[in-house]
Coordinates of N, CA, C and O in Angstrom, one line a residue:
X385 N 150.3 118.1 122.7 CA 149.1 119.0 123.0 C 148.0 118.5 122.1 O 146.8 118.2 122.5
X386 N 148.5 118.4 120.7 CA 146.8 117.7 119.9 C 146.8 116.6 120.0 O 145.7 116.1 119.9
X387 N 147.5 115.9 120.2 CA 147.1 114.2 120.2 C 146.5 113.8 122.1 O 146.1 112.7 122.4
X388 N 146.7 115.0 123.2 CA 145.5 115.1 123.9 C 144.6 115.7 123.8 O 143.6 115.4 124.5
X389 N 144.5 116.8 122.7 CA 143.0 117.0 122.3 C 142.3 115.8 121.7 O 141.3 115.4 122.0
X390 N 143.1 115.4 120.6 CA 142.1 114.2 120.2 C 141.5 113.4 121.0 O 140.3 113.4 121.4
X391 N 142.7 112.5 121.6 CA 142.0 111.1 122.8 C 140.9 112.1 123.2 O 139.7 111.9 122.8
X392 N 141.2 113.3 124.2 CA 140.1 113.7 124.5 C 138.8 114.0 123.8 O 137.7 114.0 124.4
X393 N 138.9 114.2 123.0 CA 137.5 114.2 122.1 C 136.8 112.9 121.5 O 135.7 112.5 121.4
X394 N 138.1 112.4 121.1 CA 137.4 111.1 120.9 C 136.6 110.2 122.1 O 135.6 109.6 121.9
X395 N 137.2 110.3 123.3 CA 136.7 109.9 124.2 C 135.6 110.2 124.8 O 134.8 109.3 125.1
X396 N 135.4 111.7 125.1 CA 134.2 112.2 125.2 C 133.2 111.9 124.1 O 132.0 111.8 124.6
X397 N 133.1 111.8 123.2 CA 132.4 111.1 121.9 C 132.1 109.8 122.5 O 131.0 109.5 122.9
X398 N 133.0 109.0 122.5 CA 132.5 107.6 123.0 C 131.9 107.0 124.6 O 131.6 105.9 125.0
X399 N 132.0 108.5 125.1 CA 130.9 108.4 126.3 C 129.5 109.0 126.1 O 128.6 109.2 126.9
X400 N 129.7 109.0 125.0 CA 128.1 109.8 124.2 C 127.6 111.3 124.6 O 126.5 111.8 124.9
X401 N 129.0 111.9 124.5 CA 128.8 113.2 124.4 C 128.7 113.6 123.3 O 129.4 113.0 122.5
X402 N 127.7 115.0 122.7 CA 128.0 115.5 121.7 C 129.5 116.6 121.4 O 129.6 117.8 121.5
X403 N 130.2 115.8 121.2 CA 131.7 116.3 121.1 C 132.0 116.7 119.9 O 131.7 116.0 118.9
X404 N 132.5 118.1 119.8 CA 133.5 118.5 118.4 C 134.2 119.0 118.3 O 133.8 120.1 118.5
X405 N 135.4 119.0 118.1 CA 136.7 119.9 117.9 C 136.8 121.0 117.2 O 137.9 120.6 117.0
X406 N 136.7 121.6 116.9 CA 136.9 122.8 116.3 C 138.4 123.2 116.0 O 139.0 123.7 116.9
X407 N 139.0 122.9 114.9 CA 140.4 123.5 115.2 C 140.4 125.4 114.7 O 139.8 126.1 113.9
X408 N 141.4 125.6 115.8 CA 141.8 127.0 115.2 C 143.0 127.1 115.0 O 143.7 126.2 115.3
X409 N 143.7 128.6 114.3 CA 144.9 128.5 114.5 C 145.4 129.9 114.7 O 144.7 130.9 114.3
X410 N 146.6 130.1 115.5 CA 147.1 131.2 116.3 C 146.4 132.3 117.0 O 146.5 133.5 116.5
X411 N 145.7 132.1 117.9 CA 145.4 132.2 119.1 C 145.5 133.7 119.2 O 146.3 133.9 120.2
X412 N 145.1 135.1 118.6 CA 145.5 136.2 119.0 C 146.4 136.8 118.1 O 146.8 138.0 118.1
X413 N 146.9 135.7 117.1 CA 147.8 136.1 116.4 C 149.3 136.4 116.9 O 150.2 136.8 116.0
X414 N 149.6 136.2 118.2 CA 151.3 136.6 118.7 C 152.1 135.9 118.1 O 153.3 136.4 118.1
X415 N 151.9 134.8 117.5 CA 152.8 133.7 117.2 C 153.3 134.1 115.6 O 154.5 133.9 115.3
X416 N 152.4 134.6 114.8 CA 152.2 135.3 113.6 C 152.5 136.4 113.6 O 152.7 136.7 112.5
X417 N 152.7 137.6 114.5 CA 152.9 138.6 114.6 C 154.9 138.7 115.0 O 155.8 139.4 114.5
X418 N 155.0 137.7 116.0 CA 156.7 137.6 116.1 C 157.3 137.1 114.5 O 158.4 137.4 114.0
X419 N 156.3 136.1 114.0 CA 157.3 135.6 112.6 C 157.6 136.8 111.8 O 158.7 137.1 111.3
X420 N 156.8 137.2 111.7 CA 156.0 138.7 110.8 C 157.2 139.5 111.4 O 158.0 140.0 110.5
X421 N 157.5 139.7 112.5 CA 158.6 141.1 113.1 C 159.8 140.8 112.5 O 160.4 141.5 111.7
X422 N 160.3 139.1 112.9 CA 161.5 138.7 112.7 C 161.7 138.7 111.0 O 162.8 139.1 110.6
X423 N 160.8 138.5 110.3 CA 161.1 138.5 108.6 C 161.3 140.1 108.2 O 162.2 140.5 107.3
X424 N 160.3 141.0 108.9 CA 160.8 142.1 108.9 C 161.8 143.1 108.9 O 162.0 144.2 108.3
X425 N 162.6 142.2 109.8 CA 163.8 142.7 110.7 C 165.0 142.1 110.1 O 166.2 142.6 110.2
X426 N 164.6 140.9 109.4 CA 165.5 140.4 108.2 C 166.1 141.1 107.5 O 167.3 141.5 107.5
X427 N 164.5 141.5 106.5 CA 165.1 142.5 105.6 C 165.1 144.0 105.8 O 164.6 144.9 105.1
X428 N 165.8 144.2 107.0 CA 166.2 145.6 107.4 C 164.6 146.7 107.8 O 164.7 147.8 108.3
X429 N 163.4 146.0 107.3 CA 162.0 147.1 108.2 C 162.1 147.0 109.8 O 162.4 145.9 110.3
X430 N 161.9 147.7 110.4 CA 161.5 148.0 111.9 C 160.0 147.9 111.6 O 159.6 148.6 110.7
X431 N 159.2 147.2 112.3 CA 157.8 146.6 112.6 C 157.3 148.3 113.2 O 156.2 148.5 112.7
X432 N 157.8 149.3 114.0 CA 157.6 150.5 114.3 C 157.1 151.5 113.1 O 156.1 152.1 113.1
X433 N 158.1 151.3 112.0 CA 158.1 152.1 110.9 C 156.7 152.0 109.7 O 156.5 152.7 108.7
X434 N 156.3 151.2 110.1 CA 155.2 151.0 109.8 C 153.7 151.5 109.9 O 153.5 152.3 110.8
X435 N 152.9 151.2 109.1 CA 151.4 151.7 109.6 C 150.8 150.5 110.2 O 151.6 149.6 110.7
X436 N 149.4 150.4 110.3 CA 149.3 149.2 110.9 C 148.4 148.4 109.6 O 148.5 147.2 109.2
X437 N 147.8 149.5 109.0 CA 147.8 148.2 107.3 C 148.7 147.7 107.0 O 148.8 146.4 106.8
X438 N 150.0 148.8 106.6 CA 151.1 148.2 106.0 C 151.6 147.3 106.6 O 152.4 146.7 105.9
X439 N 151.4 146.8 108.0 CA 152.2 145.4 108.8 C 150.9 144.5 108.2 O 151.0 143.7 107.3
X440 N 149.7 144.9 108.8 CA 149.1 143.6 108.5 C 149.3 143.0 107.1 O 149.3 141.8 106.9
X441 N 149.4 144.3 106.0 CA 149.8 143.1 104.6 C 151.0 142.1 104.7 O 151.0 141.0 104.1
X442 N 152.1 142.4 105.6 CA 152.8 141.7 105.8 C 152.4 140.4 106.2 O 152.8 139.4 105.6
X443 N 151.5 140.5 107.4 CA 151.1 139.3 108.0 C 150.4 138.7 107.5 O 150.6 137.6 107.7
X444 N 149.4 138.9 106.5 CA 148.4 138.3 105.5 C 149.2 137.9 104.6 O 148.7 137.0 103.9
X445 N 150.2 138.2 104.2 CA 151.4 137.4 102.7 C 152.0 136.2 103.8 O 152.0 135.1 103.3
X446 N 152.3 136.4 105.0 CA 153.0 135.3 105.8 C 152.1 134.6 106.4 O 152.7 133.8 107.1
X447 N 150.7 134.5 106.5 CA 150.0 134.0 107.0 C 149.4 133.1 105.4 O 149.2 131.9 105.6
X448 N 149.3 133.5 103.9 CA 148.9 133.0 103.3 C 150.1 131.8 102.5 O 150.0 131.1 101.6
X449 N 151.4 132.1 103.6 CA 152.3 131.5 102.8 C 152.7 129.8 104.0 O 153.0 128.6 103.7
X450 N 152.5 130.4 105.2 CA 152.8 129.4 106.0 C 151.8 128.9 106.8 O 152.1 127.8 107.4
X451 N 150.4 129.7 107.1 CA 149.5 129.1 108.0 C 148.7 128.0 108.4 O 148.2 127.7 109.5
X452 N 148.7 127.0 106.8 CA 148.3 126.2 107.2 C 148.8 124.8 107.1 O 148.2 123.9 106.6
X453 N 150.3 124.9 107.8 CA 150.9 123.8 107.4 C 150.8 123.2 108.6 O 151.2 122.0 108.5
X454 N 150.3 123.7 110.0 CA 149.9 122.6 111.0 C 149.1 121.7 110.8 O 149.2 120.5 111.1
X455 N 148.0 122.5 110.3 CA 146.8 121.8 110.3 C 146.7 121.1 109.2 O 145.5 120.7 109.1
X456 N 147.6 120.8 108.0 CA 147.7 119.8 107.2 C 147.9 118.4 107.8 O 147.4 117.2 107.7
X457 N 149.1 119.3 108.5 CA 150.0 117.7 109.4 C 148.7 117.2 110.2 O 148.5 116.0 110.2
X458 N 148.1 118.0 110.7 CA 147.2 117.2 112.0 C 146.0 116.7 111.2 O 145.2 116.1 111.8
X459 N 145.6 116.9 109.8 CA 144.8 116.2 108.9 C 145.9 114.9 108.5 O 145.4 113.7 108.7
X460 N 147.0 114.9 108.1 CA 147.8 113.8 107.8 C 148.1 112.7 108.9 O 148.6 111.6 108.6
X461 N 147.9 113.1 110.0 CA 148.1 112.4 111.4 C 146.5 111.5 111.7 O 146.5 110.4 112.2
X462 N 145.1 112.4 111.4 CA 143.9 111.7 111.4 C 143.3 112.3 112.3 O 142.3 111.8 112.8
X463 N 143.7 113.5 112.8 CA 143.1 114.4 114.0 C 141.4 114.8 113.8 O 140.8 115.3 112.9
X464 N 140.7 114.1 115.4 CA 139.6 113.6 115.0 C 138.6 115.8 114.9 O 138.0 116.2 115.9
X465 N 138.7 116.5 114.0 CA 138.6 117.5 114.0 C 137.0 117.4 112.9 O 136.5 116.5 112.3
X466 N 136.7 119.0 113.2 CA 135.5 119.4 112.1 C 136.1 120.2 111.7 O 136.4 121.2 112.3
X467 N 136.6 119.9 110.4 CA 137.9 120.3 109.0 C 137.0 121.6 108.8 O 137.6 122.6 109.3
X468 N 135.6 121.8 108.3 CA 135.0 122.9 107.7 C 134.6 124.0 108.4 O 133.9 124.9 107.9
X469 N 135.3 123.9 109.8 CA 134.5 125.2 110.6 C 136.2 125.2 111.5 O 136.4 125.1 112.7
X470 N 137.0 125.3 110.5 CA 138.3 125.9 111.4 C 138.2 127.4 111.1 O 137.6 127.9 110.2
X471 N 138.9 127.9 112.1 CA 138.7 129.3 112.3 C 140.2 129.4 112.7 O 141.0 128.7 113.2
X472 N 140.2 131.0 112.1 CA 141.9 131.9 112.0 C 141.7 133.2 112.9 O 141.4 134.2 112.4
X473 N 142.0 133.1 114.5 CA 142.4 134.4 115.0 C 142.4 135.7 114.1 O 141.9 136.8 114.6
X474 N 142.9 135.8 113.0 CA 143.1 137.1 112.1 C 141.7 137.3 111.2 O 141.6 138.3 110.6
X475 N 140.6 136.3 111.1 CA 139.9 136.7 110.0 C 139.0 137.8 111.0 O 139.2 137.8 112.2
X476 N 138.0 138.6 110.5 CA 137.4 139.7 111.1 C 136.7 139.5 112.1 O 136.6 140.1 113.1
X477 N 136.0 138.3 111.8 CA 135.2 137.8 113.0 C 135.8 137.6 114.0 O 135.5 138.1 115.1
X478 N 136.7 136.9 113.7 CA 137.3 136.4 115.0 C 138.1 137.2 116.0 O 138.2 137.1 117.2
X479 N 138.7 138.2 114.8 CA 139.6 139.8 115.2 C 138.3 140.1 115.8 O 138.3 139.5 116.9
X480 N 137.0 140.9 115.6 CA 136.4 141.4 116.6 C 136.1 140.8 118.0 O 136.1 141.4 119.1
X481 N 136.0 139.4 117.7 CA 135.3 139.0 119.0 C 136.7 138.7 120.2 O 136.5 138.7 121.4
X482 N 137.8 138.5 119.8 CA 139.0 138.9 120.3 C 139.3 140.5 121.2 O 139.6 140.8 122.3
X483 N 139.1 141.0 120.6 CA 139.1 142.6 120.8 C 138.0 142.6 122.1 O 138.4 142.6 123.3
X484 N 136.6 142.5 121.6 CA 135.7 142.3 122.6 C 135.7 141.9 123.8 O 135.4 142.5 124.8
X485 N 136.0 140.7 123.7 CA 136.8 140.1 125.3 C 137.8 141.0 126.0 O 137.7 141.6 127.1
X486 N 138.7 141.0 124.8 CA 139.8 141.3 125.6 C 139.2 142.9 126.6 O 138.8 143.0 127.8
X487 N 139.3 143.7 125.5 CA 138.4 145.4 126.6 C 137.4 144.6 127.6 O 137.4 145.1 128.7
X488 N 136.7 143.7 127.5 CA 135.8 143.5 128.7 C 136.4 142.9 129.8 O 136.2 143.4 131.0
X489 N 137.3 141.9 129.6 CA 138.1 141.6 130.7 C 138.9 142.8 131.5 O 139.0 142.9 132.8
X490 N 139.3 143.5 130.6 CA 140.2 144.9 131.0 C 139.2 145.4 131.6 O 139.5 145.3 132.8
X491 N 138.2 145.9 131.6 CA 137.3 146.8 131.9 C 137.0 146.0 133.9 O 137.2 146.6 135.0
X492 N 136.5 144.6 133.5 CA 136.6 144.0 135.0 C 137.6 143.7 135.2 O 137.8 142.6 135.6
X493 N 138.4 144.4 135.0 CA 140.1 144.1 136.1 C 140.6 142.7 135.8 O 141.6 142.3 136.5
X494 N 140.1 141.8 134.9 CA 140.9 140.8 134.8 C 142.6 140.6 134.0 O 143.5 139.7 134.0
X495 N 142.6 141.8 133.6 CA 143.5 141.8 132.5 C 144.6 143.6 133.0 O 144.2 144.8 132.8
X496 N 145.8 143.4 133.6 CA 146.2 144.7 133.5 C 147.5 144.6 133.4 O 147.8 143.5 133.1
X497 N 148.2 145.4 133.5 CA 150.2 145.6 133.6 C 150.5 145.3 134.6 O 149.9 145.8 135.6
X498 N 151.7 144.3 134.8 CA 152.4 144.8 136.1 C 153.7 144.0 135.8 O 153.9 143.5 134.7
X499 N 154.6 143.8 136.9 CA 156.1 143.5 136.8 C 155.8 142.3 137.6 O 155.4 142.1 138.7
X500 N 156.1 141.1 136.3 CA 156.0 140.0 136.7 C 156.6 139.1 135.4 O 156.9 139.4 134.3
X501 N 156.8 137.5 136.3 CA 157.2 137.0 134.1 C 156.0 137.0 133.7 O 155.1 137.5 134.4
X502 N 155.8 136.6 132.6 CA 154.7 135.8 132.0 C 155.3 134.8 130.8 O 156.5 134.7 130.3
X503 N 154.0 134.1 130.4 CA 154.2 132.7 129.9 C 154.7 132.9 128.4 O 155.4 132.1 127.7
X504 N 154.3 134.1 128.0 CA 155.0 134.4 126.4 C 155.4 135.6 126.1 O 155.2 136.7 126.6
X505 N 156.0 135.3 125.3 CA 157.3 136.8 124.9 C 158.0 136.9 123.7 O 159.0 136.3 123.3
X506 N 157.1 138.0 123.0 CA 157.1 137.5 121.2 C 158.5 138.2 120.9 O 158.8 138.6 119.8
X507 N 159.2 138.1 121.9 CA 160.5 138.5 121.6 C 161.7 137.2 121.6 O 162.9 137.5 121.4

């Protein structure tokens, strides 16, 4: 998946586009939120039992412990990225503008419930 974002960036760059990558990392936070349940559930908390500060400190100790070992590797790899404008699903900005979409989508019907698979499952 990044080593087609790169070529692709790099490529569009060398057709003289103004190309930039932007890396981010965990997308809504689901990916962060199942590690967060599962370490929880380790040590005997139910993710329920909680408030929703008290989970997020969780997630901010496991986010400050493992988040950014992707994007080391994809700096160690030479990933053609703009290092100084990565952005984290969880920081506030990004949490609001998340939120925002998401209710707007909901609101025009793009986004609802129903009985189907889907592509992830933080279970």
């Amino acid at each position: 998946n990044n080593t087609i974002q790169d070529v692709l960036i790099r490529r569009a760059r060398l057709q003289g586009y103004n190309a930039c990558w932007v890396p981010g990392t965990d997308h809504a936070s689901i990916a962060t939120e199942a590690k967060v349940v599962a370490k929880l559930r380790a040590e005997g908390i139910d993710k329920n039992d909680l408030s929703r500060e008290e989970f997020l400190e969780h997630a901010w100790e496991w986010t400050h412990k493992h988040g950014g070992i992707i994007l080391e590797q994809l700096k160690k790899l030479g990933a053609s990225c703009d290092w100084e404008r990565t952005k984290f699903t969880m920081d506030d900005e990004m949490s609001a503008s998340v939120i925002k979409v998401f209710v707007d989508l909901y609101k025009k019907g793009h986004i609802y419930r129903g009985y189907r698979m889907v592509n992830w499952d933080p279970e």
